[in-house]
Short mmCIF file of C-alpha atoms and ligand atoms in Angstrom, two decimals:
data_model
loop_
_atom_site.label_atom_id
_atom_site.label_comp_id
_atom_site.label_asym_id
_atom_site.label_seq_id
_atom_site.Cartn_x
_atom_site.Cartn_y
_atom_site.Cartn_z
CA UNK A 65 -27.59 -4.51 -7.87
CA UNK A 66 -31.16 -4.00 -6.85
CA UNK A 67 -32.39 -2.85 -3.52
CA UNK A 68 -35.75 -3.69 -2.07
CA UNK A 69 -37.85 -3.09 1.00
CA UNK A 70 -38.87 -0.03 2.96
CA UNK A 71 -35.78 1.68 4.32
CA UNK A 72 -33.76 4.49 2.78
CA UNK A 73 -30.79 3.68 0.61
CA UNK A 74 -28.16 5.61 2.51
CA UNK A 75 -28.10 3.91 5.90
CA UNK A 76 -27.88 0.59 4.10
CA UNK A 77 -24.92 1.76 2.09
CA UNK A 78 -23.23 2.87 5.27
CA UNK A 79 -23.89 -0.46 6.82
CA UNK A 80 -22.40 -2.17 3.79
CA UNK A 81 -19.21 -0.23 4.12
CA UNK A 82 -18.87 -1.65 7.62
CA UNK A 83 -18.66 -5.07 6.11
CA UNK A 84 -20.79 -8.17 5.84
CA UNK A 85 -20.57 -11.62 7.36
CA UNK A 86 -19.37 -12.90 4.03
CA UNK A 87 -18.45 -11.19 0.78
CA UNK A 88 -21.15 -10.45 -1.80
CA UNK A 89 -18.68 -10.60 -4.58
CA UNK A 90 -15.74 -12.91 -4.19
CA UNK A 91 -13.20 -13.32 -6.95
CA UNK A 92 -11.11 -16.43 -6.94
CA UNK A 93 -8.21 -16.63 -9.32
CA UNK A 94 -7.39 -20.29 -9.74
CA UNK A 95 -4.03 -20.07 -11.44
CA UNK A 96 -1.42 -17.61 -12.60
CA UNK A 97 -0.90 -19.76 -15.67
CA UNK A 98 -2.12 -18.22 -18.88
CA UNK A 99 -1.60 -19.02 -22.53
CA UNK A 100 -2.16 -15.38 -23.49
CA UNK A 101 -0.23 -12.31 -22.30
CA UNK A 102 -2.67 -9.40 -22.40
CA UNK A 103 -0.90 -6.10 -21.96
CA UNK A 104 -3.31 -4.93 -19.24
CA UNK A 105 -3.53 -8.18 -17.23
CA UNK A 106 -4.60 -7.18 -13.73
CA UNK A 107 -2.82 -10.14 -12.14
CA UNK A 108 0.37 -10.08 -14.25
CA UNK A 109 -0.34 -13.70 -15.14
CA UNK A 110 1.69 -16.00 -17.33
CA UNK A 111 3.32 -18.80 -15.39
CA UNK A 112 1.78 -21.18 -12.94
CA UNK A 113 3.02 -20.69 -9.40
CA UNK A 114 4.36 -23.92 -7.90
CA UNK A 115 2.62 -23.07 -4.63
CA UNK A 116 -0.87 -22.80 -6.11
CA UNK A 117 -3.63 -24.39 -4.05
CA UNK A 118 -3.82 -28.13 -4.56
CA UNK A 119 -7.06 -29.71 -5.74
CA UNK A 120 -7.82 -30.81 -2.17
CA UNK A 121 -7.20 -27.33 -0.86
CA UNK A 122 -9.53 -25.78 -3.43
CA UNK A 123 -12.31 -28.16 -2.40
CA UNK A 124 -11.74 -27.16 1.19
CA UNK A 125 -12.12 -23.50 0.23
CA UNK A 126 -15.44 -24.37 -1.43
CA UNK A 127 -16.58 -26.06 1.80
CA UNK A 128 -15.79 -22.87 3.65
CA UNK A 129 -17.64 -20.71 1.15
CA UNK A 130 -20.65 -22.98 1.36
CA UNK A 131 -20.59 -22.72 5.18
CA UNK A 132 -20.43 -18.95 4.94
CA UNK A 133 -23.30 -18.98 2.46
CA UNK A 134 -21.37 -17.27 -0.27
CA UNK A 135 -23.95 -17.59 -3.03
CA UNK A 136 -21.50 -17.57 -5.91
CA UNK A 137 -17.86 -16.97 -6.77
CA UNK A 138 -16.31 -15.22 -9.73
CA UNK A 139 -13.59 -17.49 -10.97
CA UNK A 140 -10.74 -16.17 -13.05
CA UNK A 141 -6.97 -16.32 -13.35
CA UNK A 142 -4.73 -16.55 -15.29
CA UNK A 143 -6.76 -18.82 -17.49
CA UNK A 144 -8.81 -20.98 -15.10
CA UNK A 145 -9.58 -23.62 -17.72
CA UNK A 146 -5.88 -24.50 -17.81
CA UNK A 147 -6.20 -26.10 -14.39
CA UNK A 148 -6.54 -29.85 -14.89
CA UNK A 149 -9.03 -30.03 -11.99
CA UNK A 150 -11.17 -27.17 -13.35
CA UNK A 151 -14.30 -29.24 -13.98
CA UNK A 152 -13.98 -31.16 -10.71
CA UNK A 153 -13.93 -27.88 -8.84
CA UNK A 154 -16.88 -26.58 -10.83
CA UNK A 155 -19.04 -29.61 -10.11
CA UNK A 156 -18.06 -29.63 -6.46
CA UNK A 157 -18.96 -25.96 -6.09
CA UNK A 158 -22.37 -26.17 -7.74
CA UNK A 159 -23.16 -29.36 -5.83
CA UNK A 160 -22.58 -27.33 -2.67
CA UNK A 161 -24.78 -24.51 -3.91
CA UNK A 162 -21.91 -22.17 -4.55
CA UNK A 163 -22.70 -20.83 -8.01
CA UNK A 164 -19.80 -20.17 -10.36
CA UNK A 165 -19.32 -17.31 -12.79
CA UNK A 166 -16.07 -17.81 -14.59
CA UNK A 167 -14.05 -15.68 -16.98
CA UNK A 168 -12.07 -17.26 -19.74
CA UNK A 169 -10.16 -16.23 -22.82
CA UNK A 170 -12.02 -19.04 -24.58
CA UNK A 171 -8.96 -20.79 -25.99
CA UNK A 172 -9.77 -24.00 -24.11
CA UNK A 173 -13.52 -23.85 -24.53
CA UNK A 174 -13.91 -26.68 -27.03
CA UNK A 175 -17.23 -27.92 -28.39
CA UNK A 176 -17.12 -30.84 -25.99
CA UNK A 177 -16.44 -28.64 -22.98
CA UNK A 178 -19.19 -26.25 -24.07
CA UNK A 179 -21.65 -29.16 -24.00
CA UNK A 180 -20.43 -30.13 -20.56
CA UNK A 181 -20.95 -26.58 -19.28
CA UNK A 182 -24.41 -26.43 -20.84
CA UNK A 183 -25.37 -29.41 -18.71
CA UNK A 184 -24.48 -27.70 -15.43
CA UNK A 185 -26.74 -25.55 -13.28
CA UNK A 186 -25.51 -22.38 -11.62
CA UNK A 187 -22.61 -21.88 -14.00
CA UNK A 188 -22.20 -18.61 -15.89
CA UNK A 189 -19.51 -18.12 -18.50
CA UNK A 190 -17.87 -14.89 -19.43
CA UNK A 191 -15.66 -14.68 -22.50
CA UNK A 192 -13.21 -11.79 -22.67
CA UNK A 193 -12.50 -9.76 -25.75
CA UNK A 194 -10.97 -6.29 -25.91
CA UNK A 195 -11.90 -5.29 -29.42
CA UNK A 196 -14.90 -5.79 -31.69
CA UNK A 197 -12.48 -6.49 -34.52
CA UNK A 198 -9.59 -8.90 -34.56
CA UNK A 199 -7.14 -6.06 -35.15
CA UNK A 200 -8.17 -4.03 -32.08
CA UNK A 201 -8.51 -7.11 -29.90
CA UNK A 202 -5.31 -8.87 -30.90
CA UNK A 203 -3.25 -5.71 -30.36
CA UNK A 204 -4.04 -6.07 -26.65
CA UNK A 205 -4.67 -9.79 -26.18
CA UNK A 206 -2.33 -11.29 -28.74
CA UNK A 207 -2.43 -12.72 -32.26
CA UNK A 208 -5.29 -15.13 -32.88
CA UNK A 209 -7.04 -14.44 -29.57
CA UNK A 210 -10.09 -12.85 -31.21
CA UNK A 211 -10.68 -15.84 -33.46
CA UNK A 212 -10.28 -18.16 -30.47
CA UNK A 213 -12.81 -16.20 -28.42
CA UNK A 214 -15.31 -16.22 -31.29
CA UNK A 215 -14.90 -19.97 -31.68
CA UNK A 216 -15.63 -20.39 -27.97
CA UNK A 217 -18.77 -18.27 -28.35
CA UNK A 218 -19.84 -20.36 -31.35
CA UNK A 219 -19.28 -23.50 -29.30
CA UNK A 220 -21.44 -22.24 -26.44
CA UNK A 221 -24.17 -21.21 -28.85
CA UNK A 222 -24.06 -24.59 -30.62
CA UNK A 223 -24.27 -26.37 -27.26
CA UNK A 224 -27.36 -24.32 -26.31
CA UNK A 225 -25.59 -23.06 -23.26
CA UNK A 226 -28.06 -20.18 -22.97
CA UNK A 227 -27.15 -16.63 -22.16
CA UNK A 228 -23.42 -16.24 -21.69
CA UNK A 229 -21.56 -12.97 -21.18
CA UNK A 230 -19.08 -11.16 -23.36
CA UNK A 231 -16.71 -9.17 -21.22
CA UNK A 232 -14.84 -6.12 -22.43
CA UNK A 233 -12.37 -3.87 -20.63
CA UNK A 234 -13.07 -0.40 -22.03
CA UNK A 235 -9.98 1.29 -23.49
CA UNK A 236 -9.15 4.36 -25.51
CA UNK A 237 -8.96 2.12 -28.59
CA UNK A 238 -12.17 0.13 -28.25
CA UNK A 239 -14.48 2.74 -26.72
CA UNK A 240 -15.46 3.72 -30.26
CA UNK A 241 -16.73 0.16 -30.83
CA UNK A 242 -19.35 -0.02 -28.10
CA UNK A 243 -22.21 -0.44 -30.56
CA UNK A 244 -20.30 -3.14 -32.40
CA UNK A 245 -19.79 -5.03 -29.14
CA UNK A 246 -23.54 -4.83 -28.56
CA UNK A 247 -24.14 -6.23 -32.03
CA UNK A 248 -21.83 -9.18 -31.41
CA UNK A 249 -23.55 -9.88 -28.08
CA UNK A 250 -27.00 -9.68 -29.66
CA UNK A 251 -25.99 -12.04 -32.43
CA UNK A 252 -25.45 -14.72 -29.77
CA UNK A 253 -28.27 -13.67 -27.45
CA UNK A 254 -25.44 -12.96 -25.01
CA UNK A 255 -25.14 -10.23 -22.41
CA UNK A 256 -22.53 -7.54 -22.83
CA UNK A 257 -20.41 -6.69 -19.82
CA UNK A 258 -18.15 -3.64 -19.82
CA UNK A 259 -15.60 -3.00 -17.11
CA UNK A 260 -13.15 -0.32 -16.26
CA UNK A 261 -9.45 -0.48 -17.14
CA UNK A 262 -7.58 -0.18 -13.87
CA UNK A 263 -3.86 0.38 -13.59
CA UNK A 264 -3.28 -2.97 -11.87
CA UNK A 265 -0.73 -5.68 -12.59
CA UNK A 266 0.65 -5.20 -16.09
CA UNK A 267 -2.11 -2.60 -16.49
CA UNK A 268 0.11 -0.15 -14.58
CA UNK A 269 2.21 0.15 -17.70
CA UNK A 270 -0.69 0.00 -20.15
CA UNK A 271 -2.97 2.41 -18.32
CA UNK A 272 -1.40 5.70 -19.41
CA UNK A 273 -1.73 4.84 -23.07
CA UNK A 274 -5.01 2.92 -22.92
CA UNK A 275 -7.31 4.51 -20.37
CA UNK A 276 -10.20 6.41 -22.02
CA UNK A 277 -9.87 10.18 -22.37
CA UNK A 278 -12.16 12.56 -20.45
CA UNK A 279 -14.37 13.04 -23.52
CA UNK A 280 -14.58 9.30 -24.05
CA UNK A 281 -15.58 8.80 -20.42
CA UNK A 282 -18.46 11.25 -20.78
CA UNK A 283 -19.58 9.49 -23.93
CA UNK A 284 -19.36 6.15 -22.15
CA UNK A 285 -21.44 7.45 -19.23
CA UNK A 286 -24.28 8.51 -21.53
CA UNK A 287 -24.03 5.32 -23.52
CA UNK A 288 -24.37 3.27 -20.32
CA UNK A 289 -27.25 5.36 -18.97
CA UNK A 290 -29.20 4.51 -22.10
CA UNK A 291 -28.44 0.82 -21.81
CA UNK A 292 -29.30 -0.43 -18.34
CA UNK A 293 -29.17 -3.99 -19.69
CA UNK A 294 -25.40 -3.77 -20.18
CA UNK A 295 -23.61 -5.17 -17.13
CA UNK A 296 -20.74 -3.22 -15.61
CA UNK A 297 -19.95 -4.95 -12.33
CA UNK A 298 -20.53 -1.50 -10.79
CA UNK A 299 -17.10 -0.60 -12.10
CA UNK A 300 -17.83 2.86 -13.54
CA UNK A 301 -19.29 4.47 -10.46
CA UNK A 302 -16.76 7.33 -10.62
CA UNK A 303 -18.80 8.44 -13.67
CA UNK A 304 -21.91 8.81 -11.52
CA UNK A 305 -20.48 12.19 -10.51
CA UNK A 306 -21.61 13.41 -13.96
CA UNK A 307 -25.25 13.41 -12.92
CA UNK A 308 -27.81 10.66 -12.69
CA UNK A 309 -26.10 7.76 -10.93
CA UNK A 310 -25.41 4.61 -12.89
CA UNK A 311 -27.19 1.48 -11.77
CA UNK A 312 -25.48 -0.21 -8.84
CA UNK A 313 -24.31 0.40 -5.31
CA UNK A 314 -21.81 3.06 -6.32
CA UNK A 315 -19.20 2.42 -3.70
CA UNK A 316 -15.79 0.84 -3.41
CA UNK A 317 -16.43 -2.59 -1.95
CA UNK A 318 -12.81 -3.54 -1.30
CA UNK A 319 -12.61 -5.60 1.89
CA UNK A 320 -16.22 -4.68 2.65
CA UNK A 321 -18.26 -6.45 -0.04
CA UNK A 322 -15.50 -7.69 -2.28
CA UNK A 323 -12.24 -9.56 -1.99
CA UNK A 324 -9.86 -11.75 -3.93
CA UNK A 325 -8.46 -15.19 -3.21
CA UNK A 326 -5.38 -15.55 -5.39
CA UNK A 327 -3.98 -18.81 -6.79
CA UNK A 328 -1.73 -19.45 -3.79
CA UNK A 329 -4.59 -18.76 -1.37
CA UNK A 330 -3.63 -15.22 -0.42
CA UNK A 331 -6.57 -12.95 0.30
CA UNK A 332 -6.52 -9.38 -1.01
CA UNK A 333 -9.04 -6.58 -0.57
CA UNK A 334 -10.00 -6.66 -4.23
CA UNK A 335 -8.80 -8.33 -7.45
CA UNK A 336 -7.28 -5.05 -8.59
CA UNK A 337 -4.98 -4.52 -5.62
CA UNK A 338 -2.57 -7.44 -5.68
CA UNK A 339 0.00 -5.70 -3.53
CA UNK A 340 1.40 -6.32 -0.05
CA UNK A 341 -0.38 -3.25 1.21
CA UNK A 342 -3.78 -4.86 0.57
CA UNK A 343 -2.91 -8.40 1.58
CA UNK A 344 -5.20 -9.49 4.42
CA UNK A 345 -4.03 -13.06 5.02
CA UNK A 346 -4.18 -16.52 3.53
CA UNK A 347 -6.80 -19.25 3.33
CA UNK A 348 -3.99 -21.56 4.43
CA UNK A 349 -3.80 -19.89 7.83
CA UNK A 350 -5.61 -21.29 10.82
CA UNK A 351 -9.26 -20.25 10.71
CA UNK A 352 -9.12 -20.24 6.94
CA UNK A 353 -10.88 -17.76 4.72
CA UNK A 354 -13.66 -16.96 7.18
CA UNK A 355 -11.21 -15.75 9.76
CA UNK A 356 -9.38 -13.55 7.27
CA UNK A 357 -12.65 -12.06 6.02
CA UNK A 358 -14.05 -11.41 9.48
CA UNK A 359 -10.99 -10.60 11.54
CA UNK A 360 -8.02 -9.44 9.52
CA UNK A 361 -6.66 -6.07 10.60
CA UNK A 362 -6.66 -4.81 7.03
CA UNK A 363 -10.32 -5.59 6.39
CA UNK A 364 -11.31 -4.19 9.75
CA UNK A 365 -9.57 -0.94 9.02
CA UNK A 366 -11.18 -0.71 5.56
CA UNK A 367 -14.56 -1.03 7.26
CA UNK A 368 -13.91 2.00 9.46
CA UNK A 369 -15.30 5.29 8.17
CA UNK A 370 -12.86 6.61 5.56
CA UNK A 371 -11.69 10.17 5.17
CA UNK A 372 -12.86 11.97 2.03
CA UNK A 373 -9.64 13.99 1.95
CA UNK A 374 -9.42 16.32 -1.01
CA UNK A 375 -12.84 15.09 -2.23
CA UNK A 376 -14.61 16.36 0.89
CA UNK A 377 -15.62 19.65 -0.72
CA UNK A 378 -16.90 18.01 -3.92
CA UNK A 379 -20.64 18.24 -4.48
CA UNK A 380 -20.60 14.85 -6.16
CA UNK A 381 -18.87 12.97 -3.36
CA UNK A 382 -22.02 11.14 -2.47
CA UNK A 383 -22.31 9.73 -5.99
CA UNK A 384 -18.66 9.00 -6.59
CA UNK A 385 -17.06 8.58 -3.15
CA UNK A 386 -13.70 9.48 -4.57
CA UNK A 387 -13.72 6.57 -6.99
CA UNK A 388 -11.53 3.48 -7.10
CA UNK A 389 -8.91 2.78 -4.45
CA UNK A 390 -6.89 0.56 -6.78
CA UNK A 391 -6.76 3.22 -9.49
CA UNK A 392 -5.47 5.74 -6.97
CA UNK A 393 -2.95 3.40 -5.40
CA UNK A 394 -1.34 2.29 -8.62
CA UNK A 395 -1.12 5.79 -10.03
CA UNK A 396 0.56 6.99 -6.84
CA UNK A 397 -2.32 9.20 -5.70
CA UNK A 398 -3.46 9.52 -2.08
CA UNK A 399 -6.22 7.05 -1.24
CA UNK A 400 -8.35 9.77 0.31
CA UNK A 401 -8.36 12.04 -2.72
CA UNK A 402 -9.81 12.07 -6.22
CA UNK A 403 -9.74 9.16 -8.62
CA UNK A 404 -7.17 9.60 -11.44
CA UNK A 405 -10.16 9.68 -13.81
CA UNK A 406 -12.20 12.12 -11.71
CA UNK A 407 -14.79 13.56 -14.10
CA UNK A 408 -13.98 17.08 -12.94
CA UNK A 409 -10.33 16.71 -13.83
CA UNK A 410 -9.08 16.79 -10.23
CA UNK A 411 -7.33 13.48 -10.76
CA UNK A 412 -5.38 14.80 -13.71
CA UNK A 413 -4.37 17.78 -11.61
CA UNK A 414 -3.25 15.48 -8.84
CA UNK A 415 -1.29 13.33 -11.29
CA UNK A 416 0.40 16.42 -12.66
CA UNK A 417 1.21 17.63 -9.14
CA UNK A 418 2.58 14.20 -8.28
CA UNK A 419 4.92 14.59 -11.23
CA UNK A 420 7.31 11.74 -11.65
CA UNK A 421 6.91 10.97 -7.95
CA UNK A 422 6.54 7.65 -6.24
CA UNK A 423 4.00 5.83 -8.43
CA UNK A 424 4.34 2.14 -7.65
CA UNK A 425 6.06 0.22 -10.41
CA UNK A 426 4.16 -2.40 -12.33
CA UNK A 427 4.30 -5.78 -10.73
CA UNK A 428 5.95 -8.26 -13.06
CA UNK A 429 4.30 -10.88 -10.88
CA UNK A 430 3.93 -14.08 -12.87
CA UNK A 431 4.56 -12.57 -16.30
CA UNK A 432 6.67 -14.67 -18.65
CA UNK A 433 8.81 -11.71 -19.68
CA UNK A 434 9.84 -8.55 -17.87
CA UNK A 435 8.85 -5.03 -18.87
CA UNK A 436 11.51 -4.93 -21.60
CA UNK A 437 10.48 -8.32 -22.95
CA UNK A 438 13.33 -10.29 -21.38
CA UNK A 439 12.25 -13.78 -20.24
CA UNK A 440 11.97 -14.08 -16.48
CA UNK A 441 13.31 -16.96 -14.41
CA UNK A 442 11.29 -18.32 -11.47
CA UNK A 443 8.16 -16.60 -10.19
CA UNK A 444 8.70 -14.20 -7.33
CA UNK A 445 5.21 -13.82 -5.98
CA UNK A 446 4.29 -11.37 -3.30
CA UNK A 447 3.03 -13.68 -0.61
CA UNK A 448 1.65 -13.62 2.86
CA UNK A 449 4.19 -15.32 5.06
CA UNK A 450 2.73 -18.05 7.14
CA UNK A 451 4.41 -20.86 8.94
CA UNK A 452 4.24 -23.97 6.82
CA UNK A 453 1.51 -26.32 7.91
CA UNK A 454 2.64 -29.50 9.54
CA UNK B 264 -18.19 -5.36 -8.62
CA UNK B 265 -21.50 -7.08 -8.93
CA UNK B 266 -23.72 -7.47 -11.92
CA UNK B 267 -27.10 -7.73 -10.29
CA UNK B 268 -29.91 -5.91 -11.98
CA UNK B 269 -33.12 -4.32 -10.81
CA UNK B 270 -36.02 -6.74 -11.12
CA UNK B 271 -38.59 -6.21 -13.81
CA UNK B 272 -41.85 -5.51 -12.01
CA UNK B 273 -44.00 -8.46 -12.92
CA UNK B 274 -46.57 -10.64 -11.18
CA UNK B 275 -49.27 -8.93 -9.17
CA UNK B 276 -49.03 -9.66 -5.47
CA UNK B 277 -52.20 -11.15 -4.03
CA UNK B 278 -51.91 -10.98 -0.22
CA UNK B 279 -54.81 -13.39 0.21
CA UNK B 280 -52.85 -16.29 -1.24
CA UNK B 281 -50.41 -18.45 0.69
CA UNK B 282 -46.79 -17.35 0.12
CA UNK B 283 -43.34 -18.58 1.07
CA UNK B 284 -39.68 -18.09 0.23
CA UNK B 285 -39.17 -19.12 -3.39
CA UNK B 286 -37.60 -22.59 -3.58
CA UNK B 287 -34.66 -21.28 -5.63
CA UNK B 288 -33.89 -18.49 -3.18
CA UNK B 289 -31.30 -18.60 -0.39
CA UNK B 290 -31.31 -16.09 2.45
CA UNK B 291 -28.25 -15.06 4.42
CA UNK B 292 -28.67 -13.12 7.63
CA UNK B 293 -26.74 -9.88 7.93
CA UNK B 294 -26.72 -7.17 10.59
CA UNK B 295 -29.04 -4.95 8.53
CA UNK B 296 -31.48 -7.74 7.64
CA UNK B 297 -30.61 -10.33 5.05
CA UNK B 298 -29.27 -10.90 1.58
CA UNK B 299 -31.40 -12.94 -0.77
CA UNK B 300 -29.99 -14.68 -3.80
CA UNK B 301 -32.12 -16.20 -6.52
CA UNK B 302 -30.26 -19.05 -8.18
CA UNK B 303 -32.64 -19.00 -11.16
CA UNK B 304 -32.62 -15.32 -12.07
CA UNK B 305 -29.11 -14.87 -10.54
CA UNK B 306 -30.34 -11.78 -8.75
CA UNK B 307 -29.14 -10.54 -5.42
CA UNK B 308 -31.51 -8.51 -3.26
CA UNK B 309 -31.46 -6.95 0.14
CA UNK B 310 -34.03 -7.36 2.85
CA UNK B 311 -33.37 -4.18 4.66
CA UNK B 312 -34.64 -4.86 8.15
CA UNK B 313 -34.74 -7.71 10.65
CA UNK B 314 -38.54 -7.55 11.00
CA UNK B 315 -38.90 -7.93 7.23
CA UNK B 316 -36.66 -11.01 7.33
CA UNK B 317 -38.78 -12.46 10.13
CA UNK B 318 -41.96 -11.77 8.19
CA UNK B 319 -40.59 -13.37 5.03
CA UNK B 320 -39.31 -16.42 6.89
CA UNK B 321 -42.62 -16.93 8.67
CA UNK B 322 -44.84 -16.64 5.58
CA UNK B 323 -45.08 -20.37 5.13
CA UNK B 324 -46.67 -20.80 8.54
CA UNK B 325 -49.77 -18.82 7.60
CA UNK B 326 -52.60 -19.47 5.19
CA UNK B 327 -52.14 -16.07 3.57
CA UNK B 328 -49.68 -13.20 3.43
CA UNK B 329 -52.29 -11.01 5.06
CA UNK B 330 -52.56 -13.42 7.98
CA UNK B 331 -48.77 -13.37 8.38
CA UNK B 332 -48.67 -9.58 8.32
CA UNK B 333 -51.44 -9.31 10.89
CA UNK B 334 -49.66 -11.77 13.15
CA UNK B 335 -46.18 -10.27 12.88
CA UNK B 336 -46.40 -6.55 12.03
CA UNK B 337 -47.83 -3.71 14.16
CA UNK B 338 -50.92 -2.10 12.50
CA UNK B 339 -49.37 1.23 11.55
CA UNK B 340 -46.53 -0.49 9.67
CA UNK B 341 -48.64 -2.99 7.74
CA UNK B 342 -49.00 -1.01 4.49
CA UNK B 343 -45.24 -0.58 4.21
CA UNK B 344 -44.64 -4.29 4.76
CA UNK B 345 -47.36 -5.21 2.27
CA UNK B 346 -45.54 -3.07 -0.33
CA UNK B 347 -42.24 -4.67 0.58
CA UNK B 348 -43.73 -8.14 0.07
CA UNK B 349 -45.17 -7.03 -3.27
CA UNK B 350 -41.69 -6.00 -4.39
CA UNK B 351 -40.22 -9.27 -3.19
CA UNK B 352 -42.93 -11.13 -5.08
CA UNK B 353 -42.13 -9.18 -8.25
CA UNK B 354 -38.51 -10.23 -7.99
CA UNK B 355 -39.49 -13.81 -7.10
CA UNK B 356 -37.84 -13.84 -3.70
CA UNK B 357 -41.18 -15.09 -2.46
CA UNK B 358 -43.64 -17.14 -4.43
CA UNK B 359 -47.12 -18.61 -4.10
CA UNK B 360 -46.96 -21.95 -2.34
S1 SF4 C 726 -10.51 -0.79 -5.29
FE1 SF4 C 726 -11.53 -0.19 -7.20
S2 SF4 C 726 -11.90 -2.16 -8.23
FE2 SF4 C 726 -11.47 -2.61 -6.09
S3 SF4 C 726 -13.49 -2.66 -5.08
FE3 SF4 C 726 -12.68 -0.59 -4.87
S4 SF4 C 726 -13.56 0.51 -6.59
FE4 SF4 C 726 -13.74 -1.65 -7.06
S1 SF4 C 727 -13.53 15.31 -6.64
FE1 SF4 C 727 -13.54 13.26 -5.77
S2 SF4 C 727 -15.71 12.85 -5.25
FE2 SF4 C 727 -15.66 14.60 -6.66
S3 SF4 C 727 -15.98 13.72 -8.66
FE3 SF4 C 727 -13.76 13.90 -8.36
S4 SF4 C 727 -13.15 11.92 -7.52
FE4 SF4 C 727 -15.36 12.05 -7.31
#
């Protein structure tokens, strides 16, 4: 994110943490339905929830976002293209000057749909892969998913869509393939986007085995510093403690700059904290999304000055701010202490001290099978309880 | 959580021309100033003070950027605001009318 005009950076950052009139970065997950079952899925997606927002309700949310002057939304899921009203929503949003950046696994991005997307203004497409080779990718995302993603990329290129994004969650297995990811992106004239693996959703289980090692994180930091054109969604700011800060605002925006609207309309502080503790309200409540964003108790408390806790004595606190709240929460660490991937190893110490303590269990959420692979019956979503609307 | 990138310094800023908010840019007022979003370049920028927002929004009422600065900004602050406009021009938040 770039910052202009003649005032120092710091006061602005402080003002950001007190919250804005509307989010800068709003993620909207349209459905919990997904035809893949990635092991690290942040939203534990799989099955559609019967209470997902109806088409009319989604259009109403767009109206609200347009009123609040939210410039764009990041649409995801689940697999958003599985929603039958996906293109209606897209057209409605861009017609109301709410730009759309959407993430897809590519399986439903046919040649015909690619041409349709190429004809729309203000739409950005992000195709997810988790390996530069089918073997690495399919181990995480499932058999055939790499080929499907490449076909989607070919379709966009053939349709002259322009610059799309290739999105990769960096793991212990694929961090050695960063240059290969760049090569794939270049071959399409696409932009590479790397994001951090957080222990959210099914990622709680996958995180231990898949999060990059300390050495890999240092390598990643230097790799990113040399490539300012690679997008990161500001997600590696805990690495800024290593020295020169990475490009971006370098702060946790949860409830301040960022939030999530989930498929049933619940509003969470960030897409990586789908848990009751970070549930602020529902777009279905009176006053809608705007009221939740501006007035919910949770968001208000997140906008208060936060304690640095065990990070207070760290010389790099200004760069790193103690890292990612979601990563701490789902590894059972105190929210006002070091990130589990603290570059100085304080997170590992804290994890060791925590022992086998009260780390939250992985949410099965809307997964199709439980953690042992046994098929699950009906979805049991965590949900904000509101009186049904008349 | 955002992917916005620093603008590539481009276009020289000529304060004697007539300027205005770029047609593809939307401004949103915030307590610190305003957010600006460019729908073409997909860049998000911050206007970090209320007076800067007022200056930018009033540009189209003057025959030149210099005239707007003289009308709106106290003398000792003019160089800083001229530099701020130059940066906004480079990132196409404002454009020549
Ligand atoms: S909780 Fe983590 S992922 Fe969410 S906004 Fe904060 S730093 Fe980003
Ligand atoms: S001690 Fe805290 S502030 Fe310092 S680098 Fe580690 S996580 Fe960041």
